[in-house]
Amino acid sequence: MKAIKIPEKTVTRISIYLRCLEELEHEGTASVSSTQLADRFGLNSAQVRKDLACFGQFGIRGLGYYITPLRHSLEEILGLKRAWDVALVGLGNLGSALMTYKGFHEKGFKISAVFDRDPAKIDRRVEGVQVMDIGAIVPVIRKRKIKMGILAVRAAGAQAVLDALVEGGVIAVLNFAPTQLTAPDSVKIQNVDLSALLKTLSYHIAQTERPNSRTP
Amino acid sequence: MKAIKIPEKTVTRISIYLRCLEELEHEGTASVSSTQLADRFGLNSAQVRKDLACFGQFGIRGLGYYITPLRHSLEEILGLKRAWDVALVGLGNLGSALMTYKGFHEKGFKISAVFDRDPAKIDRRVEGVQVMDIGAIVPVIRKRKIKMGILAVRAAGAQAVLDALVEGGVIAVLNFAPTQLTAPDSVKIQNVDLSALLKTLSYHIAQTERPNSRTP
DNA sequence: TAGATTGTTAATCGATTAACAATC
DNA sequence: TAGATTGTTAATCGATTAACAATC
C-alpha cells in the first residue's frame, strides 16, 4: 500500500532519532517537534519529517510527536523489539572486544555463537559461549537459525567465512575485514574499515597543515 | 589553481582504490584501467576517473594508470607517507582492542598516548605505552603535538574528553561513543556507532522476514 | 596509423531543502 | 478561533553516470 523503498540513509538516521528520543524520555519530555529534533544534530526539520513519514503518520499537527509512542514504533520498525542472536567469527583482539562490548547487549544483540580457526582457542569459553571451529559454521548457524554475523577475521580469510555464513542462512553481516566481499543481493553487508577511517582523518590533517593549501 | 573542494565520499573511495592498487602491485601488474579498477567493487569507471582527476592527471590515455606511481601519489595525498601519533582515550574493551589492533600499525598509525580515568589503570603499561589520567590530556597532547585522537569512552563522558583533546590541539577524531558531539568546524569527527550499524542490519532482517513485506 | 582509454562536459538520478495547504 | 506544526509537493542541490573529443 505505502511507499516501498526506504533509503539506506533514512534507516541510519532513524537509529539516531531513536537515541535522541531515549534521552528526551529520560528527561521526562512528552512531545517533541521535528525542528527540535533536527536542531539536536544539525539536520533539517523537513528531513526529519520525511524520514518519519516513510514509516507512517506519527505526528500531530500543531504539536509534534509524542515521544514514547514514537520510540516504540521506531523500535518495532527497526526490529529492536526482539533479541537477536549473532554469530561472531574471529576471536582476535577486535573479536574479543566485541564479545564483551556492553553496547550490544544493551540493545538486544547477543553474540551466542563464536568461531575461530585457532585450535588453541577452540572449546574455550568466552563470556559463557563456547568457541567452535570455523568448520562448524554452516551446521551450527543453520541449526540455531542465526541470521546475523560479525566478521572479525583477517582480509585473506574473510570471503570463505562469509560464504559459510551465507550457506548457513545468515542474511546480514557486519564486516571488519578490509576487503571487498561478494554475496547474493539478499545479503546485507555493512563494512567498517577502521584503518580507512583513520586515513580520511590523516587526509584532513595533511590538508589542514599543507602550507600551500588553498583555503576552501 | 586546481579544484578546491574534494567530496568526503571521494576521499573514502581513494583509500579503497589504494587497497586495490596494493593488491595489484603484489600480483606484479604494472598498469590498470579505470574500468578494471571499477569492476573490482561494482563502481562506475567514470567515477574512478573523476575521483582520481580531483588530485591530478595520473592516467595515460589509451593505457590506463601505472600502479606504483599512482599508489605513491595517493599515499602522499592521504598523508600516509609519514607516521601519525594518535591519542587513545578510554581503555575499556574496545580501547584495549584498538591498542593491539595490527591494522593501525601497518598503516603508520601509532597510538602513542593513552588516557583513562580509572585510577586502577593509570600508570599501567599497555603495548609499551604508559596509561595516563584524563586530566593530563591537554598538556600531554599539546607537548607532543598530537593531532589525531580516538574516543573509546562511554557516551556520558565523551564531550568533556573531546573538549580536552581539542584544547590540546587535536583536529581529527575517531569517535566510538554513541552520542552527538560538538566541536569547531576545523575539527573533523568520524563517528562509528557499532550498535547503530547492527540496528540497520536488524532492520534488514526484520524487513526480509516480515510476512506482508512488499517485495521491492 | 588504429585501438584504447583518459579527462571532462553534459545528462541523469537521487537526496536534501523550501514552501505551503491541511489540520491539530 | 489563532498559532503551531505536520505531511507532502515542488525546487534545489549534489553526486553519479553517459558520452565523447583529446591523445597516448
Coordinates of C-alpha atoms (C1' of nucleotides) in Angstrom, one line a residue:
Chain A
M1 CA 0.0 0.0 0.0
K2 CA 2.6 2.5 1.2
A3 CA 5.9 3.7 -0.3
I4 CA 8.2 0.8 -0.8
K5 CA 11.9 1.7 -1.0
I6 CA 13.4 3.2 2.2
P7 CA 16.8 4.9 1.5
E8 CA 19.7 3.4 3.5
K9 CA 20.4 6.8 4.9
T10 CA 16.9 7.2 6.3
V11 CA 17.3 3.9 8.2
T12 CA 20.6 5.1 9.6
R13 CA 19.1 8.4 10.7
I14 CA 16.1 6.6 12.3
S15 CA 18.5 5.0 14.8
I16 CA 19.9 8.4 15.6
Y17 CA 16.5 9.8 16.2
L18 CA 15.9 6.8 18.4
R19 CA 18.9 7.7 20.6
C20 CA 17.6 11.2 20.9
L21 CA 14.1 10.1 21.8
E22 CA 15.5 7.9 24.6
E23 CA 17.3 10.9 26.0
L24 CA 14.3 13.1 25.9
E25 CA 12.2 10.4 27.5
H26 CA 14.7 10.2 30.3
E27 CA 14.4 13.9 30.8
G28 CA 10.6 13.4 31.1
T29 CA 9.6 15.3 28.0
A30 CA 6.3 14.2 26.5
S31 CA 6.5 15.5 23.0
V32 CA 9.0 17.0 20.5
S33 CA 8.7 18.8 17.2
S34 CA 10.7 18.0 14.1
T35 CA 12.5 21.3 14.4
Q36 CA 13.6 20.5 18.0
L37 CA 14.7 17.0 16.9
A38 CA 16.6 18.4 13.9
D39 CA 18.4 21.0 15.9
R40 CA 20.0 18.4 18.1
F41 CA 22.2 17.2 15.2
G42 CA 22.3 20.0 12.7
L43 CA 19.8 18.4 10.4
N44 CA 16.9 19.9 8.5
S45 CA 13.4 19.6 10.0
A46 CA 11.9 18.7 6.7
Q47 CA 14.3 15.8 6.6
V48 CA 13.2 14.5 10.0
R49 CA 9.5 14.7 9.0
K50 CA 10.2 13.0 5.7
D51 CA 12.2 10.2 7.3
L52 CA 9.5 9.5 9.8
A53 CA 6.8 9.8 7.2
C54 CA 8.4 6.9 5.4
F55 CA 7.0 4.6 8.0
G56 CA 3.7 6.2 8.9
Q57 CA 1.9 9.2 10.2
F58 CA 3.3 9.6 13.7
G59 CA 3.0 13.3 14.2
I60 CA 0.2 15.6 15.4
R61 CA -0.2 18.8 13.5
G62 CA 0.4 21.8 15.7
L63 CA 2.0 19.8 18.4
G64 CA 4.8 17.5 17.1
Y65 CA 5.5 13.9 18.1
Y66 CA 4.6 12.1 21.3
I67 CA 7.9 10.7 22.3
T68 CA 7.1 7.3 23.9
P69 CA 4.7 6.0 21.2
L70 CA 7.1 7.2 18.5
R71 CA 10.0 5.4 20.2
H72 CA 8.0 2.2 20.4
S73 CA 7.0 2.5 16.7
L74 CA 10.6 3.1 15.6
E75 CA 11.9 0.2 17.7
E76 CA 9.3 -2.0 16.2
I77 CA 10.2 -0.9 12.7
L78 CA 14.0 -1.5 13.2
G79 CA 13.2 -4.9 14.7
L80 CA 14.5 -4.0 18.1
K81 CA 11.5 -5.4 20.0
R82 CA 13.1 -8.8 19.9
A83 CA 16.5 -10.2 20.9
W84 CA 18.9 -11.1 18.1
D85 CA 21.3 -14.0 18.1
V86 CA 24.6 -13.0 16.4
A87 CA 27.5 -15.2 15.2
L88 CA 30.9 -13.8 15.7
V89 CA 33.8 -15.2 13.6
G90 CA 37.3 -14.4 14.6
L91 CA 38.4 -14.1 18.2
G92 CA 41.4 -11.9 17.9
N93 CA 41.7 -8.5 19.6
L94 CA 38.8 -7.0 17.9
G95 CA 36.6 -10.1 18.2
S96 CA 37.3 -10.4 21.9
A97 CA 36.4 -6.8 22.4
L98 CA 33.1 -7.1 20.6
M99 CA 32.3 -10.2 22.6
T100 CA 32.5 -8.1 25.9
Y101 CA 31.2 -4.9 24.4
K102 CA 28.3 -3.7 26.6
G103 CA 26.6 -1.7 23.9
F104 CA 25.5 -4.8 22.0
H105 CA 23.8 -6.5 24.9
E106 CA 22.0 -3.3 25.9
K107 CA 20.4 -3.1 22.5
G108 CA 19.3 -6.7 22.5
F109 CA 22.1 -8.2 20.3
K110 CA 23.5 -11.4 21.8
I111 CA 26.6 -13.0 20.5
S112 CA 25.6 -16.6 21.0
A113 CA 28.0 -18.4 18.7
V114 CA 31.7 -17.8 18.3
F115 CA 34.1 -19.3 15.8
D116 CA 37.8 -19.2 15.3
R117 CA 40.2 -21.4 13.4
D118 CA 42.9 -21.4 16.1
P119 CA 42.9 -24.9 17.8
A120 CA 44.2 -23.2 20.9
K121 CA 41.0 -21.1 21.2
I122 CA 38.5 -23.8 20.3
D123 CA 36.5 -25.2 23.2
R124 CA 37.5 -22.3 25.4
R125 CA 34.6 -20.4 26.9
V126 CA 34.3 -16.7 26.4
E127 CA 31.5 -14.8 28.2
G128 CA 29.8 -18.1 28.7
V129 CA 29.9 -19.0 25.0
Q130 CA 32.0 -22.0 23.8
V131 CA 34.3 -21.2 20.9
M132 CA 33.9 -23.5 17.9
D133 CA 35.9 -24.3 14.8
I134 CA 35.1 -22.3 11.7
G135 CA 34.4 -25.7 10.1
A136 CA 31.3 -25.9 12.2
I137 CA 29.8 -22.6 10.9
V138 CA 27.3 -24.0 8.4
P139 CA 25.6 -26.6 10.6
V140 CA 25.6 -24.5 13.8
I141 CA 24.2 -21.4 12.2
R142 CA 21.6 -23.4 10.4
K143 CA 20.5 -25.3 13.4
R144 CA 20.2 -22.2 15.6
K145 CA 18.6 -20.2 12.8
I146 CA 21.1 -17.3 13.3
K147 CA 20.6 -14.6 10.7
M148 CA 23.2 -12.0 11.7
G149 CA 27.0 -12.4 11.7
I150 CA 30.1 -10.3 12.5
L151 CA 33.3 -10.8 10.6
A152 CA 36.4 -10.0 12.7
V153 CA 38.9 -12.1 10.7
R154 CA 41.8 -11.0 8.5
A155 CA 41.1 -10.0 5.0
A156 CA 42.6 -13.1 3.5
G157 CA 40.0 -15.5 5.1
A158 CA 37.0 -13.2 5.1
Q159 CA 35.4 -14.3 1.8
A160 CA 35.5 -18.0 2.7
V161 CA 33.9 -17.3 6.1
L162 CA 31.3 -15.1 4.6
D163 CA 30.4 -17.9 2.1
A164 CA 29.9 -20.3 5.0
L165 CA 27.8 -17.8 7.0
V166 CA 25.6 -17.3 3.9
E167 CA 25.3 -21.0 3.3
G168 CA 24.2 -21.4 6.9
G169 CA 21.4 -18.8 6.4
V170 CA 22.9 -15.5 7.6
I171 CA 21.5 -12.6 5.7
A172 CA 23.1 -9.6 7.5
V173 CA 26.8 -9.2 8.2
L174 CA 28.9 -6.6 9.9
N175 CA 32.4 -6.8 8.3
F176 CA 35.6 -5.5 9.8
A177 CA 37.9 -7.2 7.3
P178 CA 39.4 -4.6 4.9
T179 CA 38.5 -6.4 1.7
Q180 CA 35.8 -6.4 -0.9
L181 CA 33.3 -9.1 -0.2
T182 CA 30.8 -10.8 -2.6
A183 CA 27.5 -12.2 -1.6
P184 CA 24.0 -12.6 -3.1
D185 CA 21.9 -9.4 -3.2
S186 CA 19.6 -10.7 -0.5
V187 CA 22.5 -10.5 2.0
K188 CA 23.2 -7.1 3.5
I189 CA 26.8 -6.3 4.3
Q190 CA 27.9 -3.4 6.5
N191 CA 31.6 -2.7 6.1
V192 CA 33.6 -1.0 8.8
D193 CA 37.2 -0.4 7.7
L194 CA 38.9 1.2 10.8
S195 CA 42.1 1.9 9.0
A196 CA 40.3 3.6 6.2
L197 CA 38.5 5.9 8.7
L198 CA 41.9 6.9 10.1
K199 CA 43.1 7.6 6.6
T200 CA 40.3 10.1 5.9
L201 CA 41.4 11.7 9.2
S202 CA 45.0 11.8 8.1
Y203 CA 43.9 13.4 4.8
H204 CA 42.1 16.1 6.8
I205 CA 45.2 16.9 8.9
A206 CA 47.5 16.8 5.9
Q207 CA 45.1 19.1 4.1
T208 CA 44.9 21.5 7.1
E209 CA 48.7 21.6 7.6
R210 CA 49.6 21.8 3.9
P211 CA 51.3 25.2 3.7
N212 CA 50.2 26.0 0.2
S213 CA 46.7 24.7 0.8
R214 CA 44.0 26.8 -0.8
T215 CA 41.6 27.8 1.9
P216 CA 38.2 26.4 0.9
Chain B
M1 CA 44.9 26.8 -9.2
K2 CA 43.1 23.5 -9.2
A3 CA 39.7 22.4 -8.0
I4 CA 39.2 23.2 -4.3
K5 CA 36.6 21.1 -2.6
I6 CA 37.0 17.3 -2.5
P7 CA 33.8 15.5 -1.6
E8 CA 34.1 13.3 1.6
K9 CA 33.0 10.3 -0.4
T10 CA 35.8 10.8 -2.9
V11 CA 38.4 10.6 -0.1
T12 CA 36.8 7.5 1.3
R13 CA 36.9 5.8 -2.2
I14 CA 40.6 6.9 -2.6
S15 CA 41.5 4.7 0.3
I16 CA 39.6 1.8 -1.3
Y17 CA 41.4 2.3 -4.6
L18 CA 44.6 2.3 -2.6
R19 CA 43.8 -1.1 -1.1
C20 CA 43.2 -2.4 -4.6
L21 CA 46.4 -0.9 -6.0
E22 CA 48.4 -2.6 -3.3
E23 CA 46.9 -6.0 -4.2
L24 CA 47.6 -5.4 -7.9
E25 CA 51.2 -4.4 -7.2
H26 CA 51.6 -7.6 -5.2
E27 CA 50.4 -9.5 -8.2
G28 CA 53.1 -7.8 -10.3
T29 CA 50.7 -5.9 -12.5
A30 CA 52.2 -2.7 -14.0
S31 CA 49.1 -0.7 -15.1
V32 CA 45.4 -0.8 -14.7
S33 CA 42.5 1.0 -16.4
S34 CA 39.6 2.8 -14.7
T35 CA 37.3 0.1 -15.9
Q36 CA 39.3 -2.7 -14.4
L37 CA 39.5 -0.8 -11.1
A38 CA 35.8 0.0 -11.1
D39 CA 34.9 -3.7 -11.8
R40 CA 36.6 -4.7 -8.6
F41 CA 34.0 -3.1 -6.5
G42 CA 31.0 -2.6 -8.7
L43 CA 31.6 1.1 -9.2
N44 CA 31.4 3.1 -12.4
S45 CA 34.6 3.8 -14.4
A46 CA 33.7 7.4 -14.9
Q47 CA 33.6 7.8 -11.1
V48 CA 37.0 6.3 -10.7
R49 CA 38.5 8.7 -13.3
K50 CA 36.7 11.6 -11.8
D51 CA 37.8 10.8 -8.3
L52 CA 41.4 10.5 -9.4
A53 CA 41.2 13.6 -11.5
C54 CA 40.4 15.6 -8.4
F55 CA 44.0 15.3 -7.4
G56 CA 45.8 15.5 -10.7
Q57 CA 46.3 13.8 -14.1
F58 CA 47.6 10.4 -13.2
G59 CA 46.4 8.5 -16.2
I60 CA 47.8 7.8 -19.7
R61 CA 45.3 7.9 -22.5
G62 CA 45.0 4.6 -24.3
L63 CA 46.7 2.8 -21.5
G64 CA 45.4 3.5 -18.0
Y65 CA 47.2 4.2 -14.8
Y66 CA 50.7 3.0 -13.8
I67 CA 50.1 1.3 -10.5
T68 CA 53.2 2.1 -8.4
P69 CA 53.4 5.8 -9.2
L70 CA 49.7 6.2 -8.7
R71 CA 49.9 4.4 -5.3
H72 CA 52.7 6.7 -4.2
S73 CA 50.7 9.8 -5.3
L74 CA 47.6 8.7 -3.5
E75 CA 49.5 7.8 -0.3
E76 CA 51.1 11.2 -0.4
I77 CA 47.7 12.9 -0.8
L78 CA 46.2 11.0 2.0
G79 CA 49.1 11.9 4.2
L80 CA 50.2 8.3 4.6
K81 CA 53.9 8.9 3.8
R82 CA 54.5 9.8 7.4
A83 CA 53.7 8.1 10.7
W84 CA 50.9 9.6 12.8
D85 CA 50.8 9.7 16.6
V86 CA 47.4 9.0 17.9
A87 CA 45.9 9.6 21.4
L88 CA 43.5 7.0 22.6
V89 CA 41.1 7.9 25.4
G90 CA 39.3 5.0 27.2
L91 CA 40.9 1.7 27.9
G92 CA 37.9 -0.5 28.2
N93 CA 37.3 -3.5 26.0
L94 CA 37.2 -1.5 22.8
G95 CA 40.1 0.7 23.7
S96 CA 42.3 -2.2 24.6
A97 CA 41.4 -3.9 21.3
L98 CA 42.3 -0.9 19.3
M99 CA 45.6 -0.6 21.2
T100 CA 46.7 -4.0 20.0
Y101 CA 44.9 -3.9 16.6
K102 CA 47.5 -4.7 14.0
G103 CA 45.8 -2.8 11.1
F104 CA 46.7 0.6 12.6
H105 CA 50.4 0.0 13.0
E106 CA 50.6 -1.5 9.5
K107 CA 49.3 1.7 8.1
G108 CA 51.5 4.0 10.1
F109 CA 49.2 5.0 12.9
K110 CA 50.8 4.7 16.3
I111 CA 48.8 5.0 19.5
S112 CA 51.5 6.8 21.5
A113 CA 49.4 8.3 24.3
V114 CA 46.6 6.5 26.3
F115 CA 44.3 8.0 28.8
D116 CA 41.8 6.6 31.2
R117 CA 40.0 7.9 34.3
D118 CA 40.2 4.7 36.3
P119 CA 43.0 5.0 38.9
A120 CA 43.5 1.2 38.7
K121 CA 44.6 1.6 35.1
I122 CA 46.7 4.7 35.4
D123 CA 50.5 4.1 35.2
R124 CA 50.0 0.6 33.9
R125 CA 51.8 0.0 30.6
V126 CA 49.9 -1.3 27.6
E127 CA 51.8 -2.2 24.5
G128 CA 54.7 -0.2 25.8
V129 CA 52.7 2.9 26.4
Q130 CA 52.0 4.2 29.9
V131 CA 48.4 5.0 30.8
M132 CA 47.8 8.5 32.0
D133 CA 44.9 10.2 33.8
I134 CA 42.4 12.0 31.5
G135 CA 43.3 15.1 33.5
A136 CA 46.7 15.1 31.7
I137 CA 45.2 15.2 28.2
V138 CA 45.6 18.9 27.4
P139 CA 49.3 19.3 28.4
V140 CA 50.4 15.9 27.0
I141 CA 48.7 16.3 23.7
R142 CA 50.0 19.8 23.3
K143 CA 53.5 18.9 24.3
R144 CA 53.7 16.0 21.9
K145 CA 51.8 17.9 19.1
I146 CA 49.4 15.1 18.7
K147 CA 46.7 15.9 16.1
M148 CA 44.6 12.7 16.0
G149 CA 42.5 11.2 18.7
I150 CA 40.3 8.1 19.3
L151 CA 37.4 8.3 21.7
A152 CA 36.6 4.9 23.2
V153 CA 34.8 6.2 26.3
R154 CA 31.1 6.0 27.2
A155 CA 28.6 8.5 25.8
A156 CA 28.3 10.4 29.1
G157 CA 31.9 11.5 29.2
A158 CA 32.7 11.9 25.5
Q159 CA 32.0 15.6 25.1
A160 CA 34.3 16.6 28.0
V161 CA 37.1 14.4 26.6
L162 CA 36.6 15.8 23.2
D163 CA 36.8 19.3 24.6
A164 CA 40.1 18.5 26.2
L165 CA 41.5 16.9 23.1
V166 CA 40.6 19.9 21.0
E167 CA 42.1 22.3 23.6
G168 CA 45.3 20.3 23.4
G169 CA 45.3 20.8 19.6
V170 CA 43.7 17.6 18.2
I171 CA 42.0 18.3 14.9
A172 CA 40.8 14.8 13.8
V173 CA 38.9 12.4 16.0
L174 CA 37.5 8.9 15.6
N175 CA 34.6 8.6 17.9
F176 CA 33.0 5.3 19.1
A177 CA 30.8 6.9 21.7
P178 CA 27.2 6.8 20.6
T179 CA 26.5 10.5 21.2
Q180 CA 26.3 13.7 19.2
L181 CA 29.5 15.7 19.7
T182 CA 30.1 19.4 19.2
A183 CA 33.4 20.8 18.1
P184 CA 34.7 23.7 16.0
D185 CA 34.4 23.3 12.2
S186 CA 38.1 22.9 11.9
V187 CA 37.9 19.6 13.8
K188 CA 37.0 16.6 11.8
I189 CA 35.0 13.9 13.6
Q190 CA 34.4 10.4 12.2
N191 CA 31.6 8.7 14.1
V192 CA 31.4 4.9 14.4
D193 CA 28.3 3.7 16.2
L194 CA 28.6 0.0 16.3
S195 CA 25.2 -0.6 17.8
A196 CA 23.6 1.6 15.1
L197 CA 25.2 -0.5 12.4
L198 CA 23.7 -3.6 13.9
K199 CA 20.4 -1.8 14.0
T200 CA 20.4 -1.2 10.3
L201 CA 21.1 -4.9 9.9
S202 CA 18.3 -5.9 12.2
Y203 CA 16.0 -3.7 10.1
H204 CA 17.2 -5.5 7.0
I205 CA 16.3 -8.9 8.6
A206 CA 13.0 -7.7 10.0
Q207 CA 12.2 -6.4 6.6
T208 CA 13.1 -9.6 4.8
E209 CA 11.2 -11.8 7.3
R210 CA 8.1 -9.5 7.5
P211 CA 5.4 -11.7 6.1
N212 CA 3.4 -8.9 4.5
S213 CA 6.5 -7.3 3.2
R214 CA 6.1 -5.8 -0.3
T215 CA 8.9 -7.2 -2.4
P216 CA 10.9 -4.2 -3.7
Chain C
dT1 C1' 48.0 4.6 -38.0
dA2 C1' 44.2 2.1 -35.4
dG3 C1' 42.6 0.9 -31.0
dA4 C1' 42.1 2.1 -26.4
dT5 C1' 41.4 4.9 -22.6
dT6 C1' 41.7 9.2 -20.3
dG7 C1' 39.8 13.8 -18.6
dT8 C1' 35.9 16.4 -18.8
dT9 C1' 31.4 18.2 -20.1
dA10 C1' 26.6 17.3 -20.3
dA11 C1' 22.6 14.4 -18.8
dT12 C1' 20.6 11.8 -15.2
dC13 C1' 19.5 10.5 -11.0
dG14 C1' 18.6 10.8 -6.1
dA15 C1' 18.7 13.2 -1.9
dT16 C1' 18.1 17.5 0.6
dT17 C1' 15.6 21.6 1.5
dA18 C1' 11.9 25.1 0.9
dA19 C1' 7.3 26.1 0.8
dC20 C1' 2.6 25.6 2.0
dA21 C1' -2.1 23.6 2.3
dA22 C1' -4.1 20.6 5.8
dT23 C1' -5.2 20.3 10.5
dC24 C1' -4.4 19.6 15.4
Chain D
dT1 C1' -10.5 30.7 16.9
dA2 C1' -5.3 31.7 16.4
dG3 C1' -0.9 29.7 16.5
dA4 C1' 1.8 25.9 15.6
dT5 C1' 3.4 22.0 13.2
dT6 C1' 2.7 18.2 10.3
dG7 C1' 2.8 15.6 5.8
dT8 C1' 3.8 16.3 1.1
dT9 C1' 4.7 18.6 -3.2
dA10 C1' 7.9 21.4 -5.8
dA11 C1' 12.5 23.4 -6.2
dT12 C1' 17.3 23.0 -5.3
dC13 C1' 21.4 20.9 -4.8
dG14 C1' 25.0 17.5 -5.3
dA15 C1' 26.6 13.2 -6.8
dT16 C1' 26.6 9.6 -10.2
dT17 C1' 26.7 8.2 -14.9
dA18 C1' 26.9 8.7 -20.0
dA19 C1' 29.1 10.4 -23.8
dC20 C1' 32.8 12.0 -26.4
dA21 C1' 36.8 14.9 -28.0
dA22 C1' 41.6 14.6 -26.9
dT23 C1' 45.5 11.8 -27.1
dC24 C1' 48.6 8.0 -25.8

